[in-house]
PDB file of C-alpha atoms in Angstrom:
ATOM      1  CA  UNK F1113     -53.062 101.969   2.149  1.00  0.00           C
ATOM      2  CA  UNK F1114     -55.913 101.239   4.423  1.00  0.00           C
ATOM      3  CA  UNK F1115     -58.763 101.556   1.556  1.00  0.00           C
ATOM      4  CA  UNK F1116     -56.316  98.420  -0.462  1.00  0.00           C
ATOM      5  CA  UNK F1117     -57.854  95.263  -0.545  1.00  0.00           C
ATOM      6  CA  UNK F1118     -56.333  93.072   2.400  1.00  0.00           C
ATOM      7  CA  UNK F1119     -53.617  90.975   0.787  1.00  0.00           C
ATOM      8  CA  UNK F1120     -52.264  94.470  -0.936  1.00  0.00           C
ATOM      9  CA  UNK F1121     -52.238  96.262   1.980  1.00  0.00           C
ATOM     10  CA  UNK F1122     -50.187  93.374   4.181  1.00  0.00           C
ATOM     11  CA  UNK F1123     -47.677  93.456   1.067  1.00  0.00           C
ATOM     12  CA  UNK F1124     -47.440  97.661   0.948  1.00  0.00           C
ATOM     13  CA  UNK F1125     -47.102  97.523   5.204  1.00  0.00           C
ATOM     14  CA  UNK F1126     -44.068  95.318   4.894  1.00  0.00           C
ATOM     15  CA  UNK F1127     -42.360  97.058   1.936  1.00  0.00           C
ATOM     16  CA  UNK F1128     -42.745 100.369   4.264  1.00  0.00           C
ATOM     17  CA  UNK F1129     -41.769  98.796   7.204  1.00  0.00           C
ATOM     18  CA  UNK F1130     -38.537  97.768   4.960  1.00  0.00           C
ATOM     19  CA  UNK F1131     -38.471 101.460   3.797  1.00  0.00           C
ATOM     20  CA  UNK F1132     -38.743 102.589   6.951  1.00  0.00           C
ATOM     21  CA  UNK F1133     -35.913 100.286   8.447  1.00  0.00           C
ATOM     22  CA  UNK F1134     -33.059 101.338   5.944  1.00  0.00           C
ATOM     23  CA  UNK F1135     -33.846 104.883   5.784  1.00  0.00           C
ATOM     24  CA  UNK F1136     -33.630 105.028  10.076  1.00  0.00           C
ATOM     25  CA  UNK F1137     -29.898 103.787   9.404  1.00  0.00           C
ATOM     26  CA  UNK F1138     -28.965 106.488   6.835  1.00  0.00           C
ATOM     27  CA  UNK F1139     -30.825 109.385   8.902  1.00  0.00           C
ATOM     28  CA  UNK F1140     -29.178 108.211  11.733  1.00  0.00           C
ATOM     29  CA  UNK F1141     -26.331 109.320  14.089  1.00  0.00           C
ATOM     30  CA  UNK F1142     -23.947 106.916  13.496  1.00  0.00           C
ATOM     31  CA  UNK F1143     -20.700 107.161  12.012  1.00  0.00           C
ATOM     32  CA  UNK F1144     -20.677 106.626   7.663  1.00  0.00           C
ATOM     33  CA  UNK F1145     -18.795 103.285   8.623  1.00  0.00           C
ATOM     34  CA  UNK F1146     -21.601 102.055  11.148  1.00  0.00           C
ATOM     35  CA  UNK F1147     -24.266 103.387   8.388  1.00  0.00           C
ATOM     36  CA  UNK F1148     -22.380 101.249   5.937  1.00  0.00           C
ATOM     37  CA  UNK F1149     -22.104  97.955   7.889  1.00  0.00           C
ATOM     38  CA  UNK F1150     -26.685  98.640   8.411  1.00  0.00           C
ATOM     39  CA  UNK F1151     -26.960  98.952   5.076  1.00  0.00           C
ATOM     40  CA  UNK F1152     -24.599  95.842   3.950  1.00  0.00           C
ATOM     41  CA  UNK F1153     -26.658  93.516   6.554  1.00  0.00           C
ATOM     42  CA  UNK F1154     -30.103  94.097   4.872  1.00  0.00           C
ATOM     43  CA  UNK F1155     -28.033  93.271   1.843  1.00  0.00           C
ATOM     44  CA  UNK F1156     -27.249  90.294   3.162  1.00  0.00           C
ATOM     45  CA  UNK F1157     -30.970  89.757   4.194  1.00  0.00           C
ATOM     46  CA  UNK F1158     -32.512  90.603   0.910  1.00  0.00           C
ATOM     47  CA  UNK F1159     -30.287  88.206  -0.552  1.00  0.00           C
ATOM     48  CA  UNK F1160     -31.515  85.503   1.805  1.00  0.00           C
ATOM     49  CA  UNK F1161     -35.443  86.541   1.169  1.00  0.00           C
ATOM     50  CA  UNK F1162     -34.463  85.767  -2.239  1.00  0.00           C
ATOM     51  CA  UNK F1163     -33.192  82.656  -1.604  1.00  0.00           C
ATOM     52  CA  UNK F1164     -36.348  81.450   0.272  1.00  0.00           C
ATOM     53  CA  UNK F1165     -34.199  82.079   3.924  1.00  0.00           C
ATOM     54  CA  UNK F1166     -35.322  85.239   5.644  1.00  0.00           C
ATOM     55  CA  UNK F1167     -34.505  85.680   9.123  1.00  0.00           C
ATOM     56  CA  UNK F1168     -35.679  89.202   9.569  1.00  0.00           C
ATOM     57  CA  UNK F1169     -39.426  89.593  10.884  1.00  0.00           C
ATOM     58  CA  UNK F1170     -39.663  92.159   7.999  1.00  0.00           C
ATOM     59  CA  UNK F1171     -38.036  90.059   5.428  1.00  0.00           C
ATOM     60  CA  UNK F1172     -40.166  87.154   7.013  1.00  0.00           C
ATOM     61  CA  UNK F1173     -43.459  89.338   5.615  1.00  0.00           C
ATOM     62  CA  UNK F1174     -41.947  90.253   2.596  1.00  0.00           C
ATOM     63  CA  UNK F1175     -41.830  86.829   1.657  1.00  0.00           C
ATOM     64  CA  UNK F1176     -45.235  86.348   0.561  1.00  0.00           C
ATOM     65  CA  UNK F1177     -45.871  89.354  -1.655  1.00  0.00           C
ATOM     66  CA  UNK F1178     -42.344  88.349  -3.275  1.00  0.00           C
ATOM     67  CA  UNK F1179     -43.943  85.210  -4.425  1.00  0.00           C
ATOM     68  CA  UNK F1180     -47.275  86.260  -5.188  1.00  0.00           C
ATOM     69  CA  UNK F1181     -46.907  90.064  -6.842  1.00  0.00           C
ATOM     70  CA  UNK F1182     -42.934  89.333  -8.189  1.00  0.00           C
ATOM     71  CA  UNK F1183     -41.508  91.482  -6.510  1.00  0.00           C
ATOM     72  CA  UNK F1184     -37.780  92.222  -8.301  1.00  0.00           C
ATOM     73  CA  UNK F1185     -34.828  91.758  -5.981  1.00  0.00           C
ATOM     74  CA  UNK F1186     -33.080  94.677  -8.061  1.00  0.00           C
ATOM     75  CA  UNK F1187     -35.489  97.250  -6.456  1.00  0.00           C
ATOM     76  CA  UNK F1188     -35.115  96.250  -3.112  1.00  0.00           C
ATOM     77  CA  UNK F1189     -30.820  96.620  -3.714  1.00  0.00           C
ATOM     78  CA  UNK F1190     -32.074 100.015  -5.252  1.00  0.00           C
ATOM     79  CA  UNK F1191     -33.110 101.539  -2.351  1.00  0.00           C
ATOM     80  CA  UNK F1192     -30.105 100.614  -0.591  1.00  0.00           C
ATOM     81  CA  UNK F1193     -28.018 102.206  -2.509  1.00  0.00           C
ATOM     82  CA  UNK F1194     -29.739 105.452  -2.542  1.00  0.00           C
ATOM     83  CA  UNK F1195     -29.664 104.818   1.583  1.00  0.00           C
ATOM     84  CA  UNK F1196     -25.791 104.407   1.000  1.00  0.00           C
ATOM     85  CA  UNK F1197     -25.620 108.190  -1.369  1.00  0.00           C
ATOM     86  CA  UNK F1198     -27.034 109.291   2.118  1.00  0.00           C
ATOM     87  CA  UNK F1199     -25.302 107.730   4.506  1.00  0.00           C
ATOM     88  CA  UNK F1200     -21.644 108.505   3.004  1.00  0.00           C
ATOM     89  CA  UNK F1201     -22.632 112.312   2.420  1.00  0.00           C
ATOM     90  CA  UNK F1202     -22.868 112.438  -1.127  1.00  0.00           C
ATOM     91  CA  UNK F1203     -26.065 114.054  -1.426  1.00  0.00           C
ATOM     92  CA  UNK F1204     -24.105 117.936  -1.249  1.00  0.00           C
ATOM     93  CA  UNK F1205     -24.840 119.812  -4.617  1.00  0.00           C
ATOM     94  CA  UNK F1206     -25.013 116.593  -6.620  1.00  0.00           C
ATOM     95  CA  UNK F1207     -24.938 116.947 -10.364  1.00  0.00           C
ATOM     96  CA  UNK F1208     -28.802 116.629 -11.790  1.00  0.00           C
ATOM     97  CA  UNK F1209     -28.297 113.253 -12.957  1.00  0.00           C
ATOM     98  CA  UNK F1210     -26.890 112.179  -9.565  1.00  0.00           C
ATOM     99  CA  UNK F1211     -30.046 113.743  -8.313  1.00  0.00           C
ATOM    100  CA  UNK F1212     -32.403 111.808 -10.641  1.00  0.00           C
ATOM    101  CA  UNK F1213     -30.579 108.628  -9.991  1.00  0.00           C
ATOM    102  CA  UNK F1214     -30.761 109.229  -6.458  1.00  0.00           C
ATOM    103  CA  UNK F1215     -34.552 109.990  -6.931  1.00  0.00           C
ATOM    104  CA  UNK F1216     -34.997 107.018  -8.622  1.00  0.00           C
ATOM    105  CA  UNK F1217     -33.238 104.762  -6.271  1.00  0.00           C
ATOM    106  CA  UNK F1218     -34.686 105.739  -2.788  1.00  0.00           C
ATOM    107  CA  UNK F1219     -38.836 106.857  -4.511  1.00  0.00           C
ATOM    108  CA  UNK F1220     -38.821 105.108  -7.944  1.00  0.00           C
ATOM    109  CA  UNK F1221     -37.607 102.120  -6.545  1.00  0.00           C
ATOM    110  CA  UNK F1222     -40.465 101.511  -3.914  1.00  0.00           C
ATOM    111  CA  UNK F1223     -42.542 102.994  -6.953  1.00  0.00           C
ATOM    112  CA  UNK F1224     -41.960  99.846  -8.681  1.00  0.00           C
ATOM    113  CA  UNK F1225     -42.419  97.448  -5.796  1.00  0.00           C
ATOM    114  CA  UNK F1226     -45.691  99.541  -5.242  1.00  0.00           C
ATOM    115  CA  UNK F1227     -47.110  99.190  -8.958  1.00  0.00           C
ATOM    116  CA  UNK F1228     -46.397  95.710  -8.900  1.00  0.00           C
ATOM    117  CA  UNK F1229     -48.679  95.326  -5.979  1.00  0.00           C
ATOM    118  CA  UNK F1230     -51.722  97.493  -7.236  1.00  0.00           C
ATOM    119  CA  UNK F1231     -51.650  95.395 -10.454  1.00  0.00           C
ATOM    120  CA  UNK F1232     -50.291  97.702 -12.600  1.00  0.00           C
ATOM    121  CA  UNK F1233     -47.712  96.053 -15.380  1.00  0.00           C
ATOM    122  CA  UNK F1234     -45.953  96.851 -18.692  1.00  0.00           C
ATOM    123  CA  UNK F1235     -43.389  99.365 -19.597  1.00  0.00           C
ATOM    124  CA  UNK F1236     -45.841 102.478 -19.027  1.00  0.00           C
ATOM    125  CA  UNK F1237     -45.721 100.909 -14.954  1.00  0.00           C
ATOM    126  CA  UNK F1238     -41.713 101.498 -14.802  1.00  0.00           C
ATOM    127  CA  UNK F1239     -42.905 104.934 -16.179  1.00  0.00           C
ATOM    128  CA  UNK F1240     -44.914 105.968 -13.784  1.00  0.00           C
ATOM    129  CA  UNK F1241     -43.184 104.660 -10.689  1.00  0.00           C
ATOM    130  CA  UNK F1242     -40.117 106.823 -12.309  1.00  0.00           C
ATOM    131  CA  UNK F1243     -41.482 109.540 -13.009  1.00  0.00           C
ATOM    132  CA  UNK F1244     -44.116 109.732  -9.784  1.00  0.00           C
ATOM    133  CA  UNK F1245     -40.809 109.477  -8.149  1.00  0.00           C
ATOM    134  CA  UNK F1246     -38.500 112.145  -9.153  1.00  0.00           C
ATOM    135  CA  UNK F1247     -41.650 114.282  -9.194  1.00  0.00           C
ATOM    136  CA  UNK F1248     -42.937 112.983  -5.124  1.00  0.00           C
ATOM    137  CA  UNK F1249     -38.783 113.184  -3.767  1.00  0.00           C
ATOM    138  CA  UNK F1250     -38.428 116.576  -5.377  1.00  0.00           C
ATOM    139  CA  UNK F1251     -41.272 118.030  -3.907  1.00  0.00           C
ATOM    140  CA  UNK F1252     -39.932 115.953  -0.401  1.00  0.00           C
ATOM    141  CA  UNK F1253     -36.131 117.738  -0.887  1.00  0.00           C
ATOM    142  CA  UNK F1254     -37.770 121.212  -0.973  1.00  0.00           C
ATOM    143  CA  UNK F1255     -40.172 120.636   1.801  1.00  0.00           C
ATOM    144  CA  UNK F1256     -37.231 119.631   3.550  1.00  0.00           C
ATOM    145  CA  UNK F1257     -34.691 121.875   2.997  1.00  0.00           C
ATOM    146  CA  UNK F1258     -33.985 123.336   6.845  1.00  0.00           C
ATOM    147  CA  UNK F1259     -33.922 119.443   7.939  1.00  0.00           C
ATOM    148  CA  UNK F1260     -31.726 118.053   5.569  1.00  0.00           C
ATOM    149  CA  UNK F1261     -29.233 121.490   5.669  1.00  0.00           C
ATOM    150  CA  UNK F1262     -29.020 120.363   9.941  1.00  0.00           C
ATOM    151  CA  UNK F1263     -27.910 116.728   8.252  1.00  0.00           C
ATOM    152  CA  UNK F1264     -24.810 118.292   6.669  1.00  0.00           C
ATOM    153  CA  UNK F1265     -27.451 117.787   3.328  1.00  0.00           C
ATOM    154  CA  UNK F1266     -27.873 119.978  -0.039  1.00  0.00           C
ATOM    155  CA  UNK F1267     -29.601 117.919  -2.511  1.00  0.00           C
ATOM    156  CA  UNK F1268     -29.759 121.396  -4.832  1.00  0.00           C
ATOM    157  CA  UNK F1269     -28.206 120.292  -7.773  1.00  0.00           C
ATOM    158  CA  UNK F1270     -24.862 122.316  -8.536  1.00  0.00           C
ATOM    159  CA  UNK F1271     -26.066 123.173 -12.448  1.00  0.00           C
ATOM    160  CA  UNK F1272     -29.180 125.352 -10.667  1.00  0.00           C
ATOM    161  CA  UNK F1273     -26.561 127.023  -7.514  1.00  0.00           C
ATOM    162  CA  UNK F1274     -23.913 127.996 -10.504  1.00  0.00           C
ATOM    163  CA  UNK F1275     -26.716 129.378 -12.783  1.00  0.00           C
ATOM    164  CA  UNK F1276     -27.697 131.796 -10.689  1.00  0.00           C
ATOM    165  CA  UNK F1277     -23.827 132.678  -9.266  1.00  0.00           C
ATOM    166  CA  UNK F1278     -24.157 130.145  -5.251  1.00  0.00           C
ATOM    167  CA  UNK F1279     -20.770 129.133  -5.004  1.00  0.00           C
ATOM    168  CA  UNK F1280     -20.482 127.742  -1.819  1.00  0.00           C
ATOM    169  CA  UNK F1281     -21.416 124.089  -1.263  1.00  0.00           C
ATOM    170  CA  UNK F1282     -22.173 124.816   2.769  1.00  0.00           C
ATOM    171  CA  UNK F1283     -26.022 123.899   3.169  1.00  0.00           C
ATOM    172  CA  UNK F1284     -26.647 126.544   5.805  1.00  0.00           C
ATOM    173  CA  UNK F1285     -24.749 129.576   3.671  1.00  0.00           C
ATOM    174  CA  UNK F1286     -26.354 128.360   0.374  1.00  0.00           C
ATOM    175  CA  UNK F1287     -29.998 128.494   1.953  1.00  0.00           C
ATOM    176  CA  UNK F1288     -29.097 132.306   2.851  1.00  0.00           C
ATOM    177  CA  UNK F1289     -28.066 132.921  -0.662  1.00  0.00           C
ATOM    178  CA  UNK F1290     -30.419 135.919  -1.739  1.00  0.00           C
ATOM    179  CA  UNK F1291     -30.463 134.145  -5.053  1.00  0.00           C
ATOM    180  CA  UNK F1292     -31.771 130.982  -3.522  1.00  0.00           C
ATOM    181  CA  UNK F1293     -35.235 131.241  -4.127  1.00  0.00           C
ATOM    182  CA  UNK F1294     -34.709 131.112  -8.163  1.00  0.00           C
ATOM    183  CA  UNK F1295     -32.501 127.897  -7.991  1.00  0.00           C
ATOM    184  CA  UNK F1296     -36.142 126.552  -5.200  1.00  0.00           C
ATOM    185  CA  UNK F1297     -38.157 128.175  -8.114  1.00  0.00           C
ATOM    186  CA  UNK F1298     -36.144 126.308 -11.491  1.00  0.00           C
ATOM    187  CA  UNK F1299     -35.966 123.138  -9.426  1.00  0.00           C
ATOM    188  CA  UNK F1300     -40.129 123.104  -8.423  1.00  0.00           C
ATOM    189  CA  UNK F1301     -40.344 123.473 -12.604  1.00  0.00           C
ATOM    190  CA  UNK F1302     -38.262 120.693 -12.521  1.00  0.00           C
ATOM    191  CA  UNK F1303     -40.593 118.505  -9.843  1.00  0.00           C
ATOM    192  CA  UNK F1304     -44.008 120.196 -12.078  1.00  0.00           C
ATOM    193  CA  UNK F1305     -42.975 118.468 -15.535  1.00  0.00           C
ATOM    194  CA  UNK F1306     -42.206 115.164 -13.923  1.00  0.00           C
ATOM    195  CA  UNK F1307     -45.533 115.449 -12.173  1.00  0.00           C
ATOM    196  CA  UNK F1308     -46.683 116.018 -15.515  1.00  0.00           C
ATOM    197  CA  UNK F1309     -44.906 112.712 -17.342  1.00  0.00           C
ATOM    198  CA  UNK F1310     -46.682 111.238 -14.242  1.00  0.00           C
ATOM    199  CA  UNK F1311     -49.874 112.143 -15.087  1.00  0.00           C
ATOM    200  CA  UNK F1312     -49.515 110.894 -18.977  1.00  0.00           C
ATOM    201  CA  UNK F1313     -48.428 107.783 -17.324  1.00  0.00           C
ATOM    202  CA  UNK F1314     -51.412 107.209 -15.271  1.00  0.00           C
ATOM    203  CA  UNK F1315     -54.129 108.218 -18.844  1.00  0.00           C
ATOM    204  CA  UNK F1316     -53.649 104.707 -20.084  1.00  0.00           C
ATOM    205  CA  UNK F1317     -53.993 102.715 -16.821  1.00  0.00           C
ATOM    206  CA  UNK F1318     -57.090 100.866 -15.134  1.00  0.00           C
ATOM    207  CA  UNK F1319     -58.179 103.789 -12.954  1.00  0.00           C
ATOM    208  CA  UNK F1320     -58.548 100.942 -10.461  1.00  0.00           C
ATOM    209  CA  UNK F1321     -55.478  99.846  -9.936  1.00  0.00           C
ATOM    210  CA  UNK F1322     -54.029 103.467 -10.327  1.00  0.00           C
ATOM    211  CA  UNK F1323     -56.010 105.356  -7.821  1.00  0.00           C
ATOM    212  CA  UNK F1324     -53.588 105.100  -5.005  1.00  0.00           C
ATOM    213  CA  UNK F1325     -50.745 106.609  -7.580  1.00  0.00           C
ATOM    214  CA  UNK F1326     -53.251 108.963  -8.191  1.00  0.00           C
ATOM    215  CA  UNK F1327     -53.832 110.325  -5.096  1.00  0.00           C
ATOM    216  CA  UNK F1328     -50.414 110.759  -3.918  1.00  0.00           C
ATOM    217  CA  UNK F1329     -49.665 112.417  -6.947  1.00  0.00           C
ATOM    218  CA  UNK F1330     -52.816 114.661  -6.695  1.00  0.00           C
ATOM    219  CA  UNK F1331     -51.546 115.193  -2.322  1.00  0.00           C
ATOM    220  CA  UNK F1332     -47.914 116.247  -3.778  1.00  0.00           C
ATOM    221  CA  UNK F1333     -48.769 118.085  -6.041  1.00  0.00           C
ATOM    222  CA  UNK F1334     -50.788 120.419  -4.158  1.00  0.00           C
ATOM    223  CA  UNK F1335     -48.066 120.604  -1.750  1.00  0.00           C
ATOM    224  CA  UNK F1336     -45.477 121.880  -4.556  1.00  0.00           C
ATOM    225  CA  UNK F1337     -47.796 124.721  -5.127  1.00  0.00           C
ATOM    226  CA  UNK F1338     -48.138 125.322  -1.794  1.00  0.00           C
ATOM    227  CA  UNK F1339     -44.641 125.553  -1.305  1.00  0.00           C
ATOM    228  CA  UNK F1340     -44.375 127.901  -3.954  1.00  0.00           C
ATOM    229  CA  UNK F1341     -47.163 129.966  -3.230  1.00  0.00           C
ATOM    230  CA  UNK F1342     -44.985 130.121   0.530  1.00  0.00           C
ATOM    231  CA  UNK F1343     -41.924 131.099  -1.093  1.00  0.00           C
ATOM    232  CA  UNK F1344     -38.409 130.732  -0.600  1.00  0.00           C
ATOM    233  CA  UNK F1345     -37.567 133.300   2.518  1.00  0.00           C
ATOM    234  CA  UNK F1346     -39.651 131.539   5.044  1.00  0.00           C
ATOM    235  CA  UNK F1347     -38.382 127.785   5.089  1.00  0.00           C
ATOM    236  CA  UNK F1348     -39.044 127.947   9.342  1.00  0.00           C
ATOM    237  CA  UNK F1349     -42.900 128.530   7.860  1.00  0.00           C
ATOM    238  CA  UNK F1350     -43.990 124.755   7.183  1.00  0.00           C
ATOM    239  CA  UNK F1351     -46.268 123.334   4.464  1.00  0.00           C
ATOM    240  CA  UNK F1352     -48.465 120.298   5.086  1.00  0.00           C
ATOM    241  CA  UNK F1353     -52.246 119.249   3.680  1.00  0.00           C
ATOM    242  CA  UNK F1354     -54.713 119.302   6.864  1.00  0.00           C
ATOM    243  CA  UNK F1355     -56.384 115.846   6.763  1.00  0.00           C
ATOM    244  CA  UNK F1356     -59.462 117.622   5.257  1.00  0.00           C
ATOM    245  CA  UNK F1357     -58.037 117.658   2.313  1.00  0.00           C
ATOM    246  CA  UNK F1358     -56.323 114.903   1.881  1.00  0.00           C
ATOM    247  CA  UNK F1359     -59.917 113.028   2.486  1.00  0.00           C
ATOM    248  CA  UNK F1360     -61.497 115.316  -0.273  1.00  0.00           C
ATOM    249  CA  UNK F1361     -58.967 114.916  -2.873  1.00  0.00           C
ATOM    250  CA  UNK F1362     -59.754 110.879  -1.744  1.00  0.00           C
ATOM    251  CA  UNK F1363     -63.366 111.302  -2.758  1.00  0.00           C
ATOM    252  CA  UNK F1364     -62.605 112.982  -5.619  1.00  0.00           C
ATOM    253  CA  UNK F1365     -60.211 110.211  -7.383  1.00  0.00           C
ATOM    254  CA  UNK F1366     -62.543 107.528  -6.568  1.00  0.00           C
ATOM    255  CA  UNK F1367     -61.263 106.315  -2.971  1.00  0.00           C
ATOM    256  CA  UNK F1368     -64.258 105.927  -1.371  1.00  0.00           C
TER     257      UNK F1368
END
C-alpha cells in the first residue's frame, strides 16, 4: 500500500484499520453474545459515517474516501456479517455456498472497497474483487488450518469431508483424518480456478490501476503452491514468502 499514491493509501490504511477492528472482535475471547454486541456497535457506527456523523477515529478517516472514491455502505455491513458467521461458530463444515458467501463477505467485500480506491470500475471490478477473494481467503483457510481448528473452526466444506468418507465435524479429529489431505487437495483446485477467473478479470483492466490486485494475486498464488508442494501431513511445518520474493514478484508486475 506504501507504493499507492498518497490520497489512496490514507483511504486503504483506514479501510484496514476498519478490517482490522471487526475481525479482533470475532477472533477474540469473548463470549458469542459479547462478539455480537462489537459487531452491532460498528453497525451502528457505519450507519452514522453514512449519515455524515462518525464518532469513531476510524470511521472519522473513513469519511473522506467515502465521499471521494464512493465507497458503498453495503460492503462495509458485508464484512460484518461474515465477522458475525465467525463470531457465532458457524464456520464448522459449512456447505460450499456458505463458504463462498462467507468468502465473499469477509475478502470480496474489502475487494470492492479496495477496487473502488485503485480506480478500477464496471461490472468486470465486482468480478475481480469476487473472485480475487474466494481465491486469496481459500488459500488463507488452508494456511490456517491448525489456528482456526484451536478456534473451535473447520471452514472445510462438508460436500469435500463426505466425498472422501470424514464424518466427524470435530476440527482437531477431522485434521487427523488420513483422508484429509484429498479434501486440502480438491479444495486448493477449488482456490486455483478462482485464481484463475481472477486473472481473466484483471486482462481487460488498466494495468495501472490493477497492479496492486495483481500482486497479491501473484503473492497468493505462489503460496497455494507452496502449500501444496508442503502437503497435507505437516500443517505444524509453516508456509510464508521471505520478503525477497515478495519484492521480486513487485518488480516484476510493474511496482517499482
Amino acid at each position: 500500500m506504501r507504493l499507492l499514491p498518497r490520497t489512496k493509501r490514507e483511504a486503504m490504511f483506514a479501510v484496514y484499520a476498519y478490517c482490522r477492528a471487526v475481525d479482533d472482535i470475532a477472533d477474540g475471547d469473548a463470549a458469542p453474545e459479547v462478539k455480537l454486541a462489537g459487531l452491532t456497535a460498528w453497525r451502528e457506527e457505519i450507519d452514522q459515517l453514512f449519515q455524515g456523523r462518525p464518532h469513531h477515529p476510524i470511521t472519522r478517516a473513513l469519511r473522506r474516501p467515502v465521499e471521494t472514491y464512493g465507497l458503498a455502505k453495503e460492503d462495509f455491513l458485508a464484512l460484518l456479517d461474515g465477522m458475525e458467521m465467525d463470531a457465532t461458530n458457524r464456520m464448522v463444515a459449512p456447505s460450499l455456498a456458505e463458504l463462498e458467501l462467507y468468502c465473499d463477505r469477509v475478502a470480496g467485500a474489502v475487494g470492492l472497497l479496495s477496487v473502488r480506491i485503485f480506480g478500477v470500475s464496471g461490472p468486470a471490478a465486482r468480478t475481480l474483487a469476487l473472485t480475487l477473494g474466494r481465491a486469496l481467503q481459500l488459500t488463507n483457510l488452508l494456511r490456517d488450518l491448525l489456528e482456526d481448528a484451536e478456534l473451535g473452526r473447520l471452514y472445510l466444506p462438508r460436500e469435500l469431508l463426505e466425498a472422501h468418507g470424514i464424518e466427524t465435524r470435530d476440527p482437531a479429529a477431522v485434521l487427523r483424518h488420513p483422508a484429509l489431505a484429498a479434501v486440502c487437495g480438491d479444495l486448493a483446485e477449488v482456490a486455483g480456478e478462482r485464481f484463475a477467473d481472477a486473472r481473466a478479470a484483471l486482462r481487460d483492466r488498466p494495468r495501472r490501476a490493477v497492479r496492486p490486485a495483481l500482486v497479491m494475486m501473484n503473492v497468493y498464488r505462489r503460496m497455494l503452491d507452496r502449500l501444496v508442494r508442503r502437503g497435507w501431513d505437516r500443517l505444524d511445518q509453516p508456509v510464508r514468502l521471505h520478503a525477497a520474493e515478495k519484492f521480486w514478484l513487485a518488480l516484476r508486475y510493474g511496482i517499482f
